[in-house]
Each structure stands twice: as structure tokens, then as C-alpha cells.
Amino acid sequence: MGNNRYGYVRVSSREQREDRQLAAMEALAVPAQNIYIDKQSGKDFVRPSYQKLVGRLERDDLLYIHSIDRLGRNYQEILEQWRVLTKEMGVDIVVLDMPLLDTRRDKDLLGSFLSDVVLQLLSFVAENERKNIRARQAEGIAAAKARGVRFGPPEQELPENFAELHQAWREKKITLRKAAELCGIPKSTFYDAAVRIESSAK
């Protein structure tokens, strides 16, 4: 049986800072060695530090999370993880920015019911926001493409003799391999450039 305090911290990328979450854990006197940090997306729970944390948790341990979206962003998986941790493993969870999500209090039937309802609502909101972000990103990319913005690596500058060799290849005077060789570029690059030029000329 354990009565240890743990903290879980997550940011979505290596560029983001976890300082605010760490400060909250330190203020609660969570030992530094018991704070687990992941720097990756919350789309699923295949995260190295989270898996190590779950492996250490024991019944009656206490887990602090800054907000429900730090636990994850997948609605169904958040609910399943919460069930496993609290019901199967007997771990208490405190979500710092949502006092209703504190499994130490109101352990009667009504308290559990209220916690479950709040959790489901917040989990739904977290996942819905993730979907909205993806939709906005897709809309932004589509709008940028419509304005002529190109994505991906810059196009390679073609040699001066490309047009001549392109025509010779299309007229079957030389092979694709020979045309690419005479241009001094890979065969795939020659072909991709030819297709791109022919598509833009239509």
C-alpha cells in the first residue's frame, strides 16, 4: 500500500515550457523524483513517462494533474485511464484547476456520480477542442494553398537543357533514364518535374 504523492506534467512539444505545471507540483510538495514529464501530443497514452508513472503507482497513492487536457485529449481514452487508475488501482487523482475532480472528497455514491459527470463533460470538451484545432489547421492550409502558398521543400532548380531533353523524352527519342542522366539529376526528380510542368501547362 502506498501513500506517496506523484505529479504528471505534459506539454505538446519540446518547444513548449512546463514551468507553470512544475511550479504547481512543487507548491504541493510533490517530490521531484515523483514528477513525470512527457513532451508529446496527448492524442493517446503511449507516452514513456506516463507509462513509467503508472508502473509505480500503488493503491492509496495520490496523483496530481494540472488540468484534464494534460492527462490527454482523447475522450474515450481519458475516461478509460481514469477508470483504471481510480477503480482498478485505487489511486486518488486531483485535477488542480477543477476542484470537483478530486477523488479524495465525497467518496459516497453521489460524490462519485458528480465526479464522473464532470469528468465526462471535461473530457468531451478537451477532445472537441483537439478536433477543432485540427479542422482550423486544415482550413488554414487549404486557404494558403488557394493563395498559391507552397508547402514542403523548395523545388529543385532544373538544368538549362531540361526543356530540350523533356521534349526528346516525350517524343520517345531517348529513354527517361538517359534524359535524367544528361540533365545530371535523379530519374525520379526528372519525372516529377516533367509531370509538374505538363500539369501547369494544361
Short mmCIF file of N, CA, C and O in Angstrom, two decimals, residues 87-136:
data_model
loop_
_atom_site.label_atom_id
_atom_site.label_comp_id
_atom_site.label_asym_id
_atom_site.label_seq_id
_atom_site.Cartn_x
_atom_site.Cartn_y
_atom_site.Cartn_z
N LYS A 87 -10.55 3.15 -10.12
CA LYS A 87 -11.37 2.00 -9.75
C LYS A 87 -10.53 0.72 -9.58
O LYS A 87 -10.68 0.00 -8.61
N GLU A 88 -9.67 0.43 -10.56
CA GLU A 88 -8.90 -0.81 -10.51
C GLU A 88 -7.68 -0.71 -9.61
O GLU A 88 -7.38 -1.62 -8.84
N MET A 89 -6.95 0.40 -9.71
CA MET A 89 -5.70 0.54 -8.98
C MET A 89 -5.88 1.20 -7.62
O MET A 89 -4.99 1.12 -6.76
N GLY A 90 -7.02 1.89 -7.41
CA GLY A 90 -7.27 2.52 -6.12
C GLY A 90 -6.44 3.75 -5.86
O GLY A 90 -6.12 4.09 -4.71
N VAL A 91 -6.06 4.45 -6.94
CA VAL A 91 -5.27 5.68 -6.82
C VAL A 91 -6.22 6.87 -6.75
O VAL A 91 -7.24 6.90 -7.43
N ASP A 92 -5.89 7.85 -5.93
CA ASP A 92 -6.66 9.10 -5.89
C ASP A 92 -6.06 10.08 -6.89
O ASP A 92 -4.83 10.15 -7.05
N ILE A 93 -6.93 10.85 -7.56
CA ILE A 93 -6.48 11.84 -8.54
C ILE A 93 -7.05 13.20 -8.16
O ILE A 93 -8.22 13.32 -7.80
N VAL A 94 -6.20 14.22 -8.28
CA VAL A 94 -6.63 15.60 -8.07
C VAL A 94 -6.28 16.40 -9.32
O VAL A 94 -5.12 16.44 -9.73
N VAL A 95 -7.30 16.99 -9.95
CA VAL A 95 -7.09 17.88 -11.09
C VAL A 95 -7.09 19.30 -10.54
O VAL A 95 -8.12 19.78 -10.07
N LEU A 96 -5.95 19.95 -10.59
CA LEU A 96 -5.75 21.20 -9.85
C LEU A 96 -6.67 22.34 -10.27
O LEU A 96 -7.08 23.13 -9.44
N ASP A 97 -6.95 22.45 -11.55
CA ASP A 97 -7.79 23.58 -11.98
C ASP A 97 -9.28 23.26 -11.98
O ASP A 97 -10.09 24.02 -12.48
N MET A 98 -9.65 22.10 -11.43
CA MET A 98 -11.05 21.71 -11.36
C MET A 98 -11.29 21.00 -10.03
O MET A 98 -11.20 19.78 -9.95
N PRO A 99 -11.58 21.75 -8.96
CA PRO A 99 -11.74 21.17 -7.62
C PRO A 99 -12.75 20.02 -7.53
O PRO A 99 -12.62 19.14 -6.67
N LEU A 100 -13.76 20.01 -8.41
CA LEU A 100 -14.73 18.91 -8.38
C LEU A 100 -14.09 17.57 -8.73
O LEU A 100 -14.59 16.52 -8.34
N LEU A 101 -12.98 17.64 -9.47
CA LEU A 101 -12.29 16.40 -9.84
C LEU A 101 -11.18 16.11 -8.82
O LEU A 101 -10.00 16.21 -9.09
N ASP A 102 -11.62 15.75 -7.63
CA ASP A 102 -10.73 15.38 -6.53
C ASP A 102 -11.35 14.14 -5.89
O ASP A 102 -12.34 14.23 -5.16
N THR A 103 -10.78 12.98 -6.20
CA THR A 103 -11.41 11.73 -5.76
C THR A 103 -11.25 11.46 -4.26
O THR A 103 -11.81 10.50 -3.75
N ARG A 104 -10.50 12.32 -3.56
CA ARG A 104 -10.36 12.13 -2.11
C ARG A 104 -11.63 12.55 -1.36
O ARG A 104 -11.90 12.08 -0.27
N ARG A 105 -12.39 13.47 -1.97
CA ARG A 105 -13.57 14.00 -1.29
C ARG A 105 -14.85 13.34 -1.82
O ARG A 105 -14.88 12.84 -2.94
N ASP A 106 -15.86 13.32 -1.00
CA ASP A 106 -17.18 12.80 -1.40
C ASP A 106 -17.08 11.42 -2.04
O ASP A 106 -17.46 11.21 -3.19
N LYS A 107 -16.56 10.48 -1.29
CA LYS A 107 -16.40 9.13 -1.83
C LYS A 107 -17.69 8.32 -1.80
O LYS A 107 -17.70 7.14 -2.11
N ASP A 108 -18.80 8.97 -1.41
CA ASP A 108 -20.08 8.28 -1.44
C ASP A 108 -20.59 8.19 -2.88
O ASP A 108 -19.96 8.68 -3.81
N LEU A 109 -21.74 7.59 -3.08
CA LEU A 109 -22.29 7.35 -4.42
C LEU A 109 -22.52 8.66 -5.16
O LEU A 109 -22.18 8.79 -6.34
N LEU A 110 -23.09 9.66 -4.48
CA LEU A 110 -23.38 10.94 -5.12
C LEU A 110 -22.08 11.64 -5.54
O LEU A 110 -21.98 12.18 -6.64
N GLY A 111 -21.08 11.61 -4.66
CA GLY A 111 -19.80 12.25 -4.98
C GLY A 111 -19.16 11.60 -6.19
O GLY A 111 -18.64 12.29 -7.08
N SER A 112 -19.18 10.29 -6.27
CA SER A 112 -18.60 9.57 -7.41
C SER A 112 -19.36 9.89 -8.69
O SER A 112 -18.78 10.07 -9.75
N PHE A 113 -20.70 9.97 -8.56
CA PHE A 113 -21.53 10.28 -9.73
C PHE A 113 -21.19 11.67 -10.26
O PHE A 113 -21.01 11.86 -11.47
N LEU A 114 -21.09 12.67 -9.36
CA LEU A 114 -20.78 14.03 -9.79
C LEU A 114 -19.40 14.10 -10.45
O LEU A 114 -19.23 14.76 -11.47
N SER A 115 -18.42 13.42 -9.87
CA SER A 115 -17.08 13.41 -10.45
C SER A 115 -17.10 12.80 -11.85
O SER A 115 -16.46 13.31 -12.77
N ASP A 116 -17.84 11.70 -12.00
CA ASP A 116 -17.92 11.04 -13.30
C ASP A 116 -18.57 11.95 -14.34
O ASP A 116 -18.12 12.02 -15.49
N VAL A 117 -19.63 12.66 -13.95
CA VAL A 117 -20.32 13.56 -14.89
C VAL A 117 -19.39 14.70 -15.31
O VAL A 117 -19.26 15.01 -16.49
N VAL A 118 -18.71 15.31 -14.34
CA VAL A 118 -17.79 16.41 -14.64
C VAL A 118 -16.66 15.92 -15.53
O VAL A 118 -16.27 16.58 -16.49
N LEU A 119 -16.11 14.74 -15.20
CA LEU A 119 -15.01 14.19 -15.99
C LEU A 119 -15.44 13.96 -17.43
O LEU A 119 -14.71 14.31 -18.36
N GLN A 120 -16.61 13.38 -17.63
CA GLN A 120 -17.07 13.12 -18.98
C GLN A 120 -17.26 14.41 -19.76
O GLN A 120 -16.90 14.50 -20.94
N LEU A 121 -17.80 15.42 -19.10
CA LEU A 121 -18.00 16.71 -19.76
C LEU A 121 -16.67 17.33 -20.15
O LEU A 121 -16.48 17.76 -21.29
N LEU A 122 -15.72 17.37 -19.22
CA LEU A 122 -14.42 17.97 -19.49
C LEU A 122 -13.64 17.19 -20.55
O LEU A 122 -12.96 17.77 -21.40
N SER A 123 -13.73 15.87 -20.49
CA SER A 123 -13.04 15.04 -21.47
C SER A 123 -13.61 15.30 -22.87
O SER A 123 -12.86 15.38 -23.85
N PHE A 124 -14.93 15.44 -22.94
CA PHE A 124 -15.57 15.73 -24.23
C PHE A 124 -15.09 17.08 -24.76
O PHE A 124 -14.76 17.22 -25.94
N VAL A 125 -15.04 18.08 -23.87
CA VAL A 125 -14.59 19.41 -24.28
C VAL A 125 -13.14 19.36 -24.76
O VAL A 125 -12.79 19.97 -25.78
N ALA A 126 -12.29 18.62 -24.05
CA ALA A 126 -10.87 18.52 -24.43
C ALA A 126 -10.72 17.89 -25.81
O ALA A 126 -9.96 18.38 -26.65
N GLU A 127 -11.46 16.81 -26.06
CA GLU A 127 -11.35 16.16 -27.36
C GLU A 127 -11.95 17.03 -28.46
O GLU A 127 -11.42 17.12 -29.57
N ASN A 128 -13.05 17.69 -28.15
CA ASN A 128 -13.70 18.55 -29.13
C ASN A 128 -12.77 19.69 -29.55
O ASN A 128 -12.70 20.06 -30.72
N GLU A 129 -12.05 20.24 -28.58
CA GLU A 129 -11.09 21.31 -28.88
C GLU A 129 -9.97 20.79 -29.77
O GLU A 129 -9.52 21.46 -30.70
N ARG A 130 -9.53 19.55 -29.50
CA ARG A 130 -8.48 18.96 -30.34
C ARG A 130 -8.96 18.82 -31.79
O ARG A 130 -8.23 19.13 -32.73
N LYS A 131 -10.22 18.38 -31.96
CA LYS A 131 -10.78 18.26 -33.31
C LYS A 131 -10.92 19.63 -33.98
O LYS A 131 -10.67 19.77 -35.18
N ASN A 132 -11.32 20.63 -33.19
CA ASN A 132 -11.46 21.97 -33.75
C ASN A 132 -10.12 22.54 -34.20
O ASN A 132 -10.04 23.20 -35.23
N ILE A 133 -9.08 22.28 -33.42
CA ILE A 133 -7.74 22.74 -33.80
C ILE A 133 -7.33 22.12 -35.11
O ILE A 133 -6.81 22.78 -36.01
N ARG A 134 -7.55 20.80 -35.25
CA ARG A 134 -7.19 20.11 -36.49
C ARG A 134 -7.98 20.67 -37.67
O ARG A 134 -7.45 20.83 -38.76
N ALA A 135 -9.28 20.96 -37.43
CA ALA A 135 -10.12 21.50 -38.50
C ALA A 135 -9.63 22.88 -38.92
O ALA A 135 -9.56 23.20 -40.11
N ARG A 136 -9.26 23.71 -37.92
CA ARG A 136 -8.76 25.06 -38.24
C ARG A 136 -7.44 24.99 -38.99
O ARG A 136 -7.19 25.78 -39.90
#
